[in-house]
Structures are given as structure tokens and as C-alpha cells.
Short mmCIF file of C-alpha atoms and ligand atoms in Angstrom, two decimals:
data_model
loop_
_atom_site.label_atom_id
_atom_site.label_comp_id
_atom_site.label_asym_id
_atom_site.label_seq_id
_atom_site.Cartn_x
_atom_site.Cartn_y
_atom_site.Cartn_z
CA MET A 187 201.28 164.99 -5.65
CA ARG A 188 204.21 165.13 -8.02
CA THR A 189 205.35 168.53 -9.23
CA THR A 190 207.21 169.06 -12.41
CA THR A 191 210.05 171.71 -12.74
CA VAL A 192 210.28 173.20 -16.13
CA VAL A 193 213.77 174.30 -16.98
CA TYR A 194 214.35 176.53 -20.07
CA ALA A 195 217.47 176.32 -22.04
CA GLN A 196 218.92 179.54 -23.39
CA HIS A 197 221.78 179.97 -25.70
CA PHE A 198 224.12 182.93 -26.17
CA LYS A 199 226.92 183.58 -28.60
CA LEU A 200 228.84 185.15 -25.71
CA LEU A 201 228.00 184.38 -22.05
CA VAL A 202 229.56 186.52 -19.42
CA VAL A 203 229.72 185.14 -15.90
CA GLY A 204 229.83 187.86 -13.27
CA GLY A 205 228.47 191.44 -13.60
CA GLY A 206 231.08 193.24 -11.62
CA ALA A 207 233.82 195.52 -12.99
CA GLY A 208 235.23 193.00 -15.48
CA GLY A 209 231.89 191.37 -16.45
CA LEU A 210 230.08 194.57 -17.25
CA GLY A 211 233.12 196.01 -19.06
CA ALA A 212 233.40 192.81 -21.23
CA ALA A 213 229.61 192.60 -21.85
CA SER A 214 229.48 196.27 -22.78
CA LYS A 215 232.27 195.89 -25.37
CA PHE A 216 230.80 192.85 -27.09
CA ALA A 217 227.16 193.93 -26.93
CA ARG A 218 228.24 196.83 -29.10
CA LYS A 219 229.87 194.55 -31.65
CA LEU A 220 227.40 191.56 -31.78
CA PRO A 221 223.84 191.47 -33.00
CA LEU A 222 221.03 192.18 -30.36
CA GLY A 223 220.49 189.22 -27.98
CA SER A 224 223.96 187.67 -28.59
CA VAL A 225 225.32 188.58 -25.11
CA GLY A 226 224.06 187.15 -21.70
CA ILE A 227 225.29 188.14 -18.29
CA VAL A 228 224.88 185.90 -15.22
CA GLU A 229 224.94 188.09 -12.07
CA PRO A 230 223.07 187.29 -8.88
CA ARG A 231 223.31 190.69 -7.17
CA GLY A 232 220.80 193.53 -7.48
CA ASP A 233 223.29 196.12 -6.22
CA HIS A 234 226.60 196.93 -7.77
CA TYR A 235 229.26 198.66 -5.72
CA TYR A 236 232.24 200.65 -6.72
CA GLN A 237 234.55 198.75 -4.31
CA PRO A 238 237.62 201.00 -4.65
CA GLY A 239 235.41 203.70 -2.95
CA PHE A 240 235.00 201.50 0.13
CA THR A 241 238.40 202.89 1.41
CA LEU A 242 236.98 206.34 1.49
CA VAL A 243 233.66 205.20 2.96
CA GLY A 244 235.58 203.48 5.88
CA GLY A 245 237.37 206.79 6.32
CA GLY A 246 234.24 208.88 6.45
CA LEU A 247 235.19 210.66 3.19
CA MET A 248 232.38 209.31 0.98
CA THR A 249 229.01 207.77 1.63
CA LEU A 250 228.29 204.04 0.88
CA GLU A 251 225.31 205.24 -1.11
CA ALA A 252 227.51 207.21 -3.47
CA ASN A 253 229.28 204.02 -4.38
CA ARG A 254 226.15 201.99 -5.09
CA LYS A 255 224.01 201.73 -8.22
CA ARG A 256 221.30 199.26 -9.20
CA GLN A 257 222.65 196.48 -11.43
CA GLN A 258 219.61 196.74 -13.71
CA ASP A 259 220.73 200.31 -14.56
CA LEU A 260 224.17 199.15 -15.60
CA ILE A 261 223.52 196.13 -17.86
CA PRO A 262 224.30 197.22 -21.36
CA LYS A 263 221.27 197.75 -23.56
CA ASN A 264 221.90 195.05 -26.14
CA ALA A 265 222.62 192.28 -23.44
CA THR A 266 220.30 190.05 -21.49
CA TRP A 267 220.67 189.86 -17.62
CA ILE A 268 220.16 186.46 -16.00
CA LYS A 269 219.69 187.31 -12.33
CA ASP A 270 221.12 184.03 -10.94
CA LYS A 271 224.37 182.45 -10.18
CA VAL A 272 226.35 179.84 -11.95
CA GLU A 273 226.58 176.64 -9.88
CA MET A 274 228.38 174.32 -12.35
CA PHE A 275 230.39 174.75 -15.39
CA THR A 276 230.45 171.92 -18.10
CA PRO A 277 232.86 173.24 -20.64
CA THR A 278 232.87 169.98 -22.66
CA ARG A 279 229.20 170.84 -23.58
CA ASN A 280 229.77 174.60 -23.61
CA SER A 281 227.21 174.84 -20.83
CA VAL A 282 226.68 176.22 -17.33
CA LYS A 283 224.03 175.25 -14.80
CA LEU A 284 222.45 178.01 -12.71
CA LYS A 285 221.25 177.76 -9.13
CA GLY A 286 217.75 178.04 -10.36
CA GLY A 287 218.18 174.84 -12.35
CA GLU A 288 218.40 176.40 -15.76
CA GLU A 289 221.03 175.39 -18.17
CA ILE A 290 222.68 177.95 -20.52
CA THR A 291 224.90 177.18 -23.49
CA TYR A 292 227.33 179.41 -25.21
CA ASP A 293 229.68 179.58 -28.20
CA TYR A 294 232.17 181.82 -26.29
CA MET A 295 232.40 182.64 -22.54
CA VAL A 296 234.08 185.33 -20.40
CA ILE A 297 234.46 184.38 -16.72
CA ALA A 298 234.64 187.45 -14.51
CA MET A 299 233.53 186.13 -11.13
CA GLY A 300 235.89 188.08 -8.92
CA VAL A 301 236.99 186.59 -5.59
CA ARG A 302 234.97 185.47 -2.60
CA LEU A 303 235.61 186.99 0.77
CA ARG A 304 236.47 184.20 3.18
CA PHE A 305 235.96 185.52 6.71
CA ASP A 306 235.00 181.97 7.39
CA MET A 307 238.60 180.94 7.07
CA ILE A 308 239.39 182.80 10.36
CA LYS A 309 237.86 181.14 13.35
CA GLY A 310 235.18 183.31 14.94
CA ALA A 311 235.60 186.19 12.51
CA LYS A 312 232.17 186.05 10.85
CA GLU A 313 230.42 186.21 14.25
CA ALA A 314 232.95 188.86 15.44
CA LEU A 315 232.05 191.29 12.66
CA ASP A 316 228.70 191.86 14.47
CA THR A 317 230.32 192.59 17.69
CA PRO A 318 231.84 195.96 18.99
CA GLY A 319 235.25 196.88 17.57
CA VAL A 320 235.40 194.56 14.63
CA CYS A 321 234.88 195.71 11.11
CA SER A 322 236.25 195.47 7.51
CA ASN A 323 236.33 197.88 4.57
CA TYR A 324 236.01 194.88 2.33
CA SER A 325 232.38 194.34 2.98
CA PRO A 326 229.54 196.78 2.19
CA PHE A 327 227.93 195.47 5.33
CA TYR A 328 230.87 196.40 7.65
CA VAL A 329 232.56 199.28 5.89
CA GLU A 330 230.62 202.04 7.48
CA LYS A 331 231.22 200.47 10.88
CA HIS A 332 235.04 201.04 10.38
CA TYR A 333 234.36 204.83 10.43
CA ARG A 334 232.09 204.52 13.39
CA GLU A 335 234.73 202.58 15.30
CA ALA A 336 237.46 205.14 14.44
CA MET A 337 235.23 208.00 15.50
CA ASN A 338 234.32 206.17 18.95
CA PHE A 339 237.81 204.90 19.60
CA LYS A 340 238.82 205.76 23.09
CA GLY A 341 242.14 203.88 23.57
CA GLY A 342 243.97 200.54 23.30
CA ASN A 343 245.18 198.47 20.45
CA ALA A 344 243.87 199.29 16.90
CA VAL A 345 244.83 196.24 14.84
CA TYR A 346 244.83 195.96 10.97
CA THR A 347 245.33 192.61 9.40
CA PHE A 348 246.39 191.30 6.00
CA PRO A 349 245.66 187.52 5.22
CA ASN A 350 247.77 184.68 3.95
CA THR A 351 245.99 184.23 0.70
CA PRO A 352 245.61 186.26 -2.44
CA ILE A 353 243.51 189.40 -1.79
CA LYS A 354 241.88 192.02 -3.91
CA CYS A 355 243.48 195.45 -3.60
CA ALA A 356 246.41 194.36 -1.38
CA GLY A 357 246.90 197.96 -0.29
CA ALA A 358 243.45 198.40 1.15
CA PRO A 359 244.19 197.07 4.74
CA GLN A 360 247.14 199.62 4.95
CA LYS A 361 245.01 202.44 3.60
CA ALA A 362 242.37 201.77 6.28
CA CYS A 363 245.10 201.87 8.98
CA TYR A 364 246.67 205.14 7.77
CA ILE A 365 243.27 206.89 7.45
CA THR A 366 242.42 205.82 10.94
CA ASP A 367 245.68 207.19 12.18
CA SER A 368 244.64 210.63 10.63
CA ILE A 369 241.25 210.37 12.20
CA LEU A 370 242.60 209.65 15.65
CA ARG A 371 245.10 212.52 15.37
CA LYS A 372 242.25 214.97 14.38
CA ARG A 373 240.20 213.70 17.32
CA GLY A 374 243.17 214.22 19.66
CA VAL A 375 243.19 210.60 20.84
CA ARG A 376 246.15 209.23 18.80
CA ASP A 377 248.29 209.10 21.86
CA LYS A 378 245.88 206.70 23.46
CA ALA A 379 246.16 204.26 20.55
CA HIS A 380 248.77 201.61 19.77
CA MET A 381 248.27 201.00 16.10
CA ILE A 382 249.39 197.75 14.78
CA TYR A 383 249.57 196.53 11.13
CA ALA A 384 249.85 192.76 11.14
CA THR A 385 250.67 191.25 7.77
CA SER A 386 251.42 187.74 6.47
CA LEU A 387 253.72 189.31 3.97
CA LYS A 388 257.44 189.87 4.50
CA ARG A 389 257.17 193.60 3.80
CA LEU A 390 254.66 196.40 3.29
CA PHE A 391 254.60 196.33 -0.50
CA GLY A 392 256.18 194.47 -3.36
CA ILE A 393 257.59 197.42 -5.45
CA GLU A 394 260.83 198.96 -4.02
CA SER A 395 260.02 202.72 -4.66
CA TYR A 396 256.62 202.50 -3.13
CA LEU A 397 257.88 200.30 -0.35
CA LYS A 398 260.37 203.00 0.73
CA SER A 399 257.56 205.61 0.85
CA LEU A 400 255.18 203.39 2.79
CA GLU A 401 257.83 202.44 5.23
CA LYS A 402 258.44 206.21 5.84
CA VAL A 403 254.64 206.71 6.23
CA ALA A 404 254.34 203.86 8.78
CA ARG A 405 257.48 205.14 10.70
CA GLU A 406 256.12 208.83 10.72
CA LYS A 407 252.80 207.63 11.90
CA ASP A 408 254.33 205.39 14.64
CA ILE A 409 252.56 202.26 13.30
CA ASP A 410 253.89 198.97 14.77
CA VAL A 411 254.39 196.83 11.70
CA ARG A 412 254.46 193.05 12.28
CA THR A 413 255.41 191.02 9.27
CA ARG A 414 254.72 187.36 8.78
CA TRP A 415 251.76 187.49 11.25
CA ASN A 416 248.59 185.84 10.16
CA LEU A 417 245.23 186.34 11.86
CA ILE A 418 243.76 182.90 12.56
CA GLU A 419 241.16 183.43 15.32
CA VAL A 420 239.00 186.19 16.76
CA ASP A 421 237.64 185.76 20.29
CA SER A 422 235.03 188.52 20.45
CA GLY A 423 233.99 187.65 23.93
CA ASN A 424 237.40 188.51 25.19
CA LYS A 425 238.23 190.91 22.34
CA MET A 426 241.35 188.76 21.56
CA ALA A 427 242.92 188.35 18.18
CA THR A 428 245.21 185.22 17.69
CA PHE A 429 247.92 185.26 15.04
CA GLU A 430 250.07 182.33 13.76
CA LEU A 431 253.60 183.42 13.15
CA LEU A 432 254.91 182.44 9.60
CA ASP A 433 258.35 181.66 8.32
CA ASP A 434 260.04 183.16 5.37
CA GLU A 435 258.03 180.99 2.91
CA ALA A 436 254.76 182.18 4.68
CA LYS A 437 254.34 178.68 6.23
CA PRO A 438 253.19 178.41 9.83
CA THR A 439 255.95 178.04 12.38
CA GLY A 440 253.67 176.54 14.98
CA LYS A 441 254.03 179.60 17.22
CA THR A 442 251.16 181.93 18.01
CA GLU A 443 250.73 185.41 19.47
CA LYS A 444 247.66 187.09 20.97
CA ILE A 445 246.60 190.71 20.87
CA GLU A 446 243.81 192.30 22.90
CA TYR A 447 242.14 194.66 20.50
CA SER A 448 239.81 197.75 20.94
CA LEU A 449 239.50 198.00 17.23
CA LEU A 450 240.14 195.13 14.78
CA HIS A 451 239.96 195.76 11.02
CA ILE A 452 240.02 192.30 9.13
CA GLY A 453 241.59 192.05 5.76
CA PRO A 454 239.74 188.86 4.78
CA PRO A 455 241.40 185.84 3.02
CA CYS A 456 240.05 185.50 -0.49
CA SER A 457 239.53 182.53 -2.70
CA ALA A 458 237.97 182.00 -6.16
CA PRO A 459 234.18 181.45 -5.94
CA GLU A 460 233.23 177.89 -5.34
CA ALA A 461 231.70 177.19 -8.77
CA LEU A 462 234.99 178.23 -10.39
CA ARG A 463 237.19 176.53 -7.86
CA THR A 464 235.59 173.14 -8.44
CA SER A 465 235.42 173.51 -12.20
CA PRO A 466 237.70 172.31 -14.94
CA PHE A 467 238.74 175.94 -15.59
CA ALA A 468 240.59 176.07 -12.23
CA ASP A 469 244.28 175.44 -11.48
CA LYS A 470 245.28 173.86 -8.20
CA THR A 471 244.93 177.04 -6.36
CA GLY A 472 241.25 177.28 -7.48
CA PHE A 473 241.77 180.39 -9.61
CA MET A 474 241.01 180.34 -13.35
CA ASP A 475 243.95 178.88 -15.22
CA VAL A 476 244.70 181.29 -18.13
CA ASP A 477 247.63 182.08 -20.32
CA ALA A 478 249.00 185.21 -18.56
CA ALA A 479 249.52 187.14 -21.80
CA SER A 480 246.45 186.33 -23.81
CA LEU A 481 243.93 185.62 -20.87
CA GLN A 482 242.65 182.65 -22.80
CA SER A 483 241.67 179.53 -20.76
CA LYS A 484 244.54 177.07 -21.01
CA ASN A 485 242.18 174.18 -21.62
CA PHE A 486 239.12 175.61 -23.45
CA PRO A 487 240.09 178.07 -26.10
CA ASN A 488 236.55 179.53 -26.50
CA VAL A 489 236.73 180.85 -23.01
CA PHE A 490 238.68 183.88 -21.63
CA GLY A 491 239.05 185.33 -18.09
CA VAL A 492 238.91 188.94 -16.86
CA GLY A 493 239.62 190.41 -13.46
CA ASP A 494 240.40 189.03 -9.96
CA CYS A 495 239.26 185.44 -10.54
CA MET A 496 242.25 184.53 -12.79
CA ASN A 497 245.66 183.07 -11.74
CA THR A 498 247.65 185.87 -13.50
CA PRO A 499 250.36 187.31 -11.27
CA ASN A 500 249.15 190.91 -11.32
CA ALA A 501 247.79 192.78 -8.31
CA LYS A 502 243.96 192.16 -8.23
CA THR A 503 242.59 195.71 -8.87
CA ALA A 504 239.94 197.42 -11.03
CA ALA A 505 242.78 199.20 -12.59
CA ALA A 506 244.15 195.82 -13.88
CA VAL A 507 240.65 194.97 -15.19
CA SER A 508 241.01 197.93 -17.64
CA SER A 509 244.02 196.43 -19.24
CA HIS A 510 242.44 192.91 -19.18
CA LEU A 511 239.44 194.35 -21.13
CA LYS A 512 241.66 195.78 -23.82
CA THR A 513 243.30 192.42 -24.21
CA ILE A 514 240.36 190.19 -24.37
CA GLU A 515 238.48 192.60 -26.61
CA ARG A 516 241.14 191.96 -29.22
CA ASN A 517 241.87 188.35 -28.48
CA LEU A 518 238.31 187.16 -28.15
CA SER A 519 237.41 189.01 -31.38
CA GLN A 520 240.32 187.22 -33.11
CA VAL A 521 239.13 183.86 -31.80
CA MET A 522 235.53 184.56 -32.92
CA GLN A 523 236.97 185.01 -36.43
CA GLY A 524 238.84 181.73 -36.32
CA LYS A 525 242.24 183.45 -35.67
CA THR A 526 244.75 183.04 -32.80
CA PRO A 527 244.97 185.68 -29.97
CA CYS A 528 247.53 188.31 -30.82
CA MET A 529 247.46 190.85 -27.88
CA GLU A 530 249.45 190.43 -24.75
CA TYR A 531 248.36 191.80 -21.29
CA ASP A 532 251.21 193.92 -19.94
CA GLY A 533 250.67 193.01 -16.26
CA TYR A 534 249.45 196.63 -15.43
CA ALA A 535 247.80 197.26 -12.05
CA SER A 536 247.41 200.27 -9.91
CA CYS A 537 246.72 200.95 -6.24
CA PRO A 538 246.15 204.55 -5.10
CA LEU A 539 247.58 204.16 -1.54
CA VAL A 540 245.58 206.53 0.51
CA VAL A 541 248.02 207.44 3.38
CA SER A 542 245.84 210.04 5.16
CA THR A 543 242.51 211.85 4.69
CA ASN A 544 243.99 213.98 1.93
CA ARG A 545 247.15 212.35 0.51
CA VAL A 546 247.71 209.43 -1.93
CA ILE A 547 250.72 207.62 -3.27
CA LEU A 548 249.48 206.78 -6.79
CA ALA A 549 251.24 203.33 -7.26
CA GLU A 550 251.07 201.95 -10.79
CA PHE A 551 253.13 199.00 -11.66
CA ASN A 552 253.52 195.54 -13.05
CA SER A 553 255.69 192.77 -11.52
CA LYS A 554 258.77 194.26 -13.12
CA GLY A 555 258.33 197.64 -11.40
CA PRO A 556 256.54 201.04 -11.74
CA MET A 557 254.52 201.90 -14.78
CA GLU A 558 253.58 205.52 -13.97
CA THR A 559 251.11 207.49 -16.02
CA THR A 560 252.03 211.02 -15.17
CA PRO A 561 255.41 212.72 -15.56
CA PHE A 562 255.55 213.40 -11.81
CA ASP A 563 257.09 211.25 -9.04
CA GLN A 564 254.09 209.14 -7.95
CA SER A 565 255.90 207.47 -5.03
CA LYS A 566 255.41 210.67 -3.05
CA PRO A 567 252.09 211.23 -1.19
CA THR A 568 250.29 214.14 -2.93
CA TYR A 569 246.90 215.95 -2.74
CA TRP A 570 246.42 215.93 -6.49
CA ALA A 571 246.56 212.04 -6.36
CA TYR A 572 243.99 212.16 -3.60
CA LEU A 573 241.77 214.24 -5.85
CA MET A 574 242.13 211.74 -8.58
CA LYS A 575 241.25 208.89 -6.17
CA ARG A 576 238.26 210.78 -4.88
CA TYR A 577 236.82 212.33 -8.00
CA LEU A 578 238.43 211.15 -11.26
CA MET A 579 238.69 207.44 -10.63
CA PRO A 580 234.92 206.91 -9.66
CA ALA A 581 233.81 208.86 -12.81
CA LEU A 582 236.24 206.76 -14.88
CA TYR A 583 234.78 203.54 -13.42
CA TRP A 584 230.98 204.37 -13.94
CA ASN A 585 231.29 206.23 -17.22
CA GLY A 586 234.34 204.42 -18.79
CA LEU A 587 235.34 201.03 -17.30
CA ILE A 588 232.09 199.24 -16.84
CA LYS A 589 230.65 200.67 -20.05
CA GLY A 590 233.65 199.16 -21.98
CA PHE A 591 235.22 202.57 -22.95
CA TRP A 592 238.22 202.69 -20.65
CA ASN A 593 241.17 200.45 -21.67
CA GLY A 594 243.64 201.80 -19.11
CA PRO A 595 246.08 204.56 -19.17
CA ALA A 596 248.77 203.11 -21.58
CA THR A 597 248.29 205.81 -24.23
CA ILE A 598 248.40 208.67 -21.70
CA ARG A 599 251.56 206.96 -20.32
CA ASN A 600 253.21 206.95 -23.61
CA CYS A 601 252.54 210.65 -24.03
CA SER A 602 253.81 211.58 -20.65
CA ARG A 603 256.99 209.60 -21.33
CA LEU A 604 257.57 211.96 -24.33
CA VAL A 605 257.12 214.86 -22.00
CA LYS A 606 259.52 213.49 -19.44
CA SER A 607 262.20 212.68 -22.09
CA LYS A 608 262.10 216.29 -23.48
P1 LIG L 117 234.07 192.06 -9.05
O1 LIG L 117 233.93 193.44 -9.43
O2 LIG L 117 234.07 191.63 -7.55
O3 LIG L 117 232.78 191.23 -9.65
C1 LIG L 117 232.64 189.83 -9.59
C2 LIG L 117 231.20 189.61 -9.75
O4 LIG L 117 231.00 188.17 -10.01
C3 LIG L 117 230.29 189.93 -8.53
O5 LIG L 117 229.32 190.88 -8.95
C4 LIG L 117 229.68 188.63 -8.15
O6 LIG L 117 228.39 188.78 -7.65
C5 LIG L 117 229.75 187.85 -9.42
N1 LIG L 117 229.80 186.35 -9.05
C6 LIG L 117 230.44 185.70 -8.21
N2 LIG L 117 230.11 184.40 -8.25
C7 LIG L 117 229.25 184.27 -9.17
C8 LIG L 117 228.53 183.12 -9.83
N3 LIG L 117 228.75 181.89 -9.22
N4 LIG L 117 227.74 183.26 -10.78
C9 LIG L 117 227.62 184.52 -11.33
N5 LIG L 117 228.18 185.60 -10.87
C10 LIG L 117 229.04 185.51 -9.81
N6 LIG L 117 240.82 198.42 -7.26
C11 LIG L 117 241.51 199.43 -7.73
O7 LIG L 117 241.78 199.52 -9.00
N7 LIG L 117 241.82 200.51 -6.99
C12 LIG L 117 241.53 200.56 -5.73
O8 LIG L 117 241.87 201.66 -5.02
C13 LIG L 117 240.81 199.51 -5.18
N8 LIG L 117 240.43 199.59 -3.84
C14 LIG L 117 239.70 198.51 -3.27
C15 LIG L 117 239.35 198.67 -1.98
C16 LIG L 117 238.52 197.57 -1.40
C17 LIG L 117 238.25 197.68 0.03
C18 LIG L 117 238.14 196.49 -2.19
C19 LIG L 117 237.20 195.51 -1.62
C20 LIG L 117 238.51 196.46 -3.59
C21 LIG L 117 239.34 197.40 -4.09
N9 LIG L 117 239.73 197.42 -5.41
C22 LIG L 117 240.42 198.45 -5.91
C23 LIG L 117 239.62 196.05 -6.22
C24 LIG L 117 238.55 196.06 -7.28
O9 LIG L 117 237.28 196.41 -6.63
C25 LIG L 117 238.47 194.79 -7.86
O10 LIG L 117 239.73 194.36 -8.22
C26 LIG L 117 237.53 194.74 -9.05
O11 LIG L 117 236.27 195.00 -8.64
C27 LIG L 117 237.65 193.30 -9.72
O12 LIG L 117 236.68 193.19 -10.67
P2 LIG L 117 236.05 191.75 -11.05
O13 LIG L 117 235.14 191.90 -12.14
O14 LIG L 117 237.11 190.77 -11.23
O15 LIG L 117 235.24 191.34 -9.68
#
């Protein structure tokens, strides 16, 4: 018997793809401005996590549950949630095709698909995550395991890795390492651990003032930092991690090294999600090709990007999303009125570098250097910055960013500059 699949077409004035930090923020902003039913959000996941909280979950300083909310409770009132995923973009027809087969058309679109964790790019890593000793704060499925591993650690090599691809919150693998150092010290077993931070980068951090502080932290904590090391294989049967050694341009030298681990925390390679990677919106790296100032698609002017999925040079963080949202709110509104974009994204990103169970270096920067909000020296680890990370930032995320009310700290920064200059 033949069956017929009925596929309904829907049209939205603004279609938002992805209901994470950037997608919800963008949808909230425009659902308030446009008539009821104008905004659609495509997002497949029923649970929404506050991912910056994963660092604290992995350190036993917060529960995973405290960082999770139901997506249905977060979708803005005036917007329509399409619980599905985009499989194909056809921008020449202003349309997307969903996994369920439906086609949706739009007048304008915001792409906010984030990045995909690519444990599959490391041989054996996906399977290893389900074996003793292997974990990752990047995944809600393996983040609690990190804390359990730190609490059960008896001795040997504790290895933390950083991949040879773009990654969201590039500080997170280091934070995991430093928190574990504190846990092992509290438990009185630190002397039994050889802690290794193996990174594909040439140094611990890109911004000089934070780099100095982090090098001091790593030295004081006796962490064995290995630069230009890239994890390529995990043999969980023998608890062996294999690294390729990279040259100054981060290209493989052909040499490899092996480390036997008791604990292995994987900082996963990341790529753009497949539907984006294979679409006309992508550049050759697979990320969305946008103008770095206006965040408008280079090829399709009715489409903008927000967040981690873009090829902008900023650090991929929720903090950067706040400034992206401010930029696209203005620029997309201009385009909707037939005008050209007029606001420029300033490159702002932030990474609260948790260096122990109660101290944070509050790094705020763009590619030119620090962009600090407070009048204090933020390159020093402080307790007040920890309190901001633990309490203020989650509140800002749930009540400000994803509701489209938080545009980043630029105004506060300008005020504190006045205080500093007095
Ligand atoms: P996401 O919030 O990841 O959302 C992307 C959404 O797109 C997802 O919901 C996904 O389901 C959806 N999607 C994907 N593919 C499709 C598709 N085909 N169709 C439809 N929808 C799709 N940031 C900070 O600012 N400070 C921190 O301290 C910090 N720490 C972090 C620690 C860890 C361990 C991690 C993992 C992240 C951290 N971040 C931090 C980074 C921050 O969480 C991200 O930068 C931020 O969430 C990016 O927002 P986004 O909207 O681009 O992506």
C-alpha cells in the first residue's frame, strides 16, 4: 500500500535557527518588536543548558540540574517553536528544509546554531567516554563524571586536553584542570598526581596580561604544560592517550607521544553543525561567513549570524553573544526598513577563568587586548570574580541574555572608565 506524507509549509517574517543562547536572545528581541506570529524558532532539543555553568558542575560547585531548564519555558511568548532541526538551507528560495520533511520560508533569518562537539574526530574518544577515567565538562552527559573522577582519583597522570580546532569557551579545559588541582589538594592526594595540560596552542592564552597570570597559576599548581600537543587517539582498554606533535603553524610534524592516564578530560574538537557546514552560508572552514562588523551574511543580506557558528575572530563565548545581539538588533532592524547596517560589533568576549574552587580571573577582551568592565585589575585571581561567575552570571543569562535584555557590559565599562580616570 502506498502512503502519502503531507508536508505543511510555514512562513515567518523572521526565522531563527537554533534556540541556544544566541537564538533565544535574538528571537526574544524581535518577538517584542514584530506582530504576533512573525517569529519562528527551529530548535530540536527539549532541554536548554546554561553551558558556562558546566565548569562548576564538573568541579562539584553546582548541580547539573541547576543549569537546566525546559526549552518550552524559555521560548518567547510571541514566537512559534518548531521542535525540529534544519537539514538543508536553500537561501535562493529563502527556505529551509527540516528533518521532519517540512519546508519553512522566511523574509529574514538569524542563524544561531552554535558548534557541534566532535569527539568523533579523536579515534576511540566517543567509546572511551563511557569507560573509567575519561570525561568532559563540555557534554551534559559526561560533566558530572568529571567531578566523580576527581573525587575518586587515587594517583597517576591526570591529563587535560585542548583540540586543534576552534572550540567554544577556550578557557574551559584549563578551568577543569585547575579546579581538579584544588580538589586533589583538599583530598590530600595531589602529591600522587602528575597533572598535565596538553594543548594544541603555542601558549596558555592569547591575551598577554591574562597569559602571565595563567602561567603563574600553572607554575604554582605544578601543572606540566605541553604546548603544540594534539590528542588524536584514546585507547581506553590500555588507558593510553596518543598525541600528535604540532609545529609552530599547528601542523602535524609526524611525531607522536603516548601518555598513560588515570584521568583524561577531553576538550573536544568543534565544527559548525553539518547543515550549516554544507550550506551556501559557510566559508571554507564550514563556519558561517559573515561581515565581522555587521554580522550580516556576506552572500545573503537578509540573513544574519549570532554566536559560535560564525567565522568572526572573537572567542566563542556566551559573553560575546551579548554583544552580537546588540549588533544584530540594530542592523537587522535597519535591513528590515530597507536601510544598510550601521552598527559594528566590537569583538568583545569574556572568559571567567576559574583557577580554583573559589578564585576567578575575569578575562574580558577582544583581539586587540583587555576590555575590562570593572575599575579593578581583573588579571588577578579574586573571590569577588568567583562570586560573579557563580551567582551573577547565571542570573544575567536566564533573566537578561536569553530574554533579549542583556546587551553586554559596554555601558558599565564606560562608566567605570570615568571612575578610573578620576
Ligand atoms: P548554543 O548556545 O550552543 O546554541 C546552539 C543551538 O543550536 C543548540 O540549542 C542546538 O540544539 C541548535 N542547533 C544545532 N544544530 C541545529 C539545526 N540543524 N537546526 C536547528 N537547531 C540547531 N561562555 C561564557 O561566556 N563564559 C563561560 O564561562 C563559558 N564557559 C563554558 C564552559 C563550557 C564547558 C562550555 C561547553 C561552554 C562555555 N561557554 C562559556 C560558551 C557558551 O556556552 C557558548 O559560547 C554559547 O552558548 C554560544 O551560544 P550559541 O547560541 O552560539 O550556541
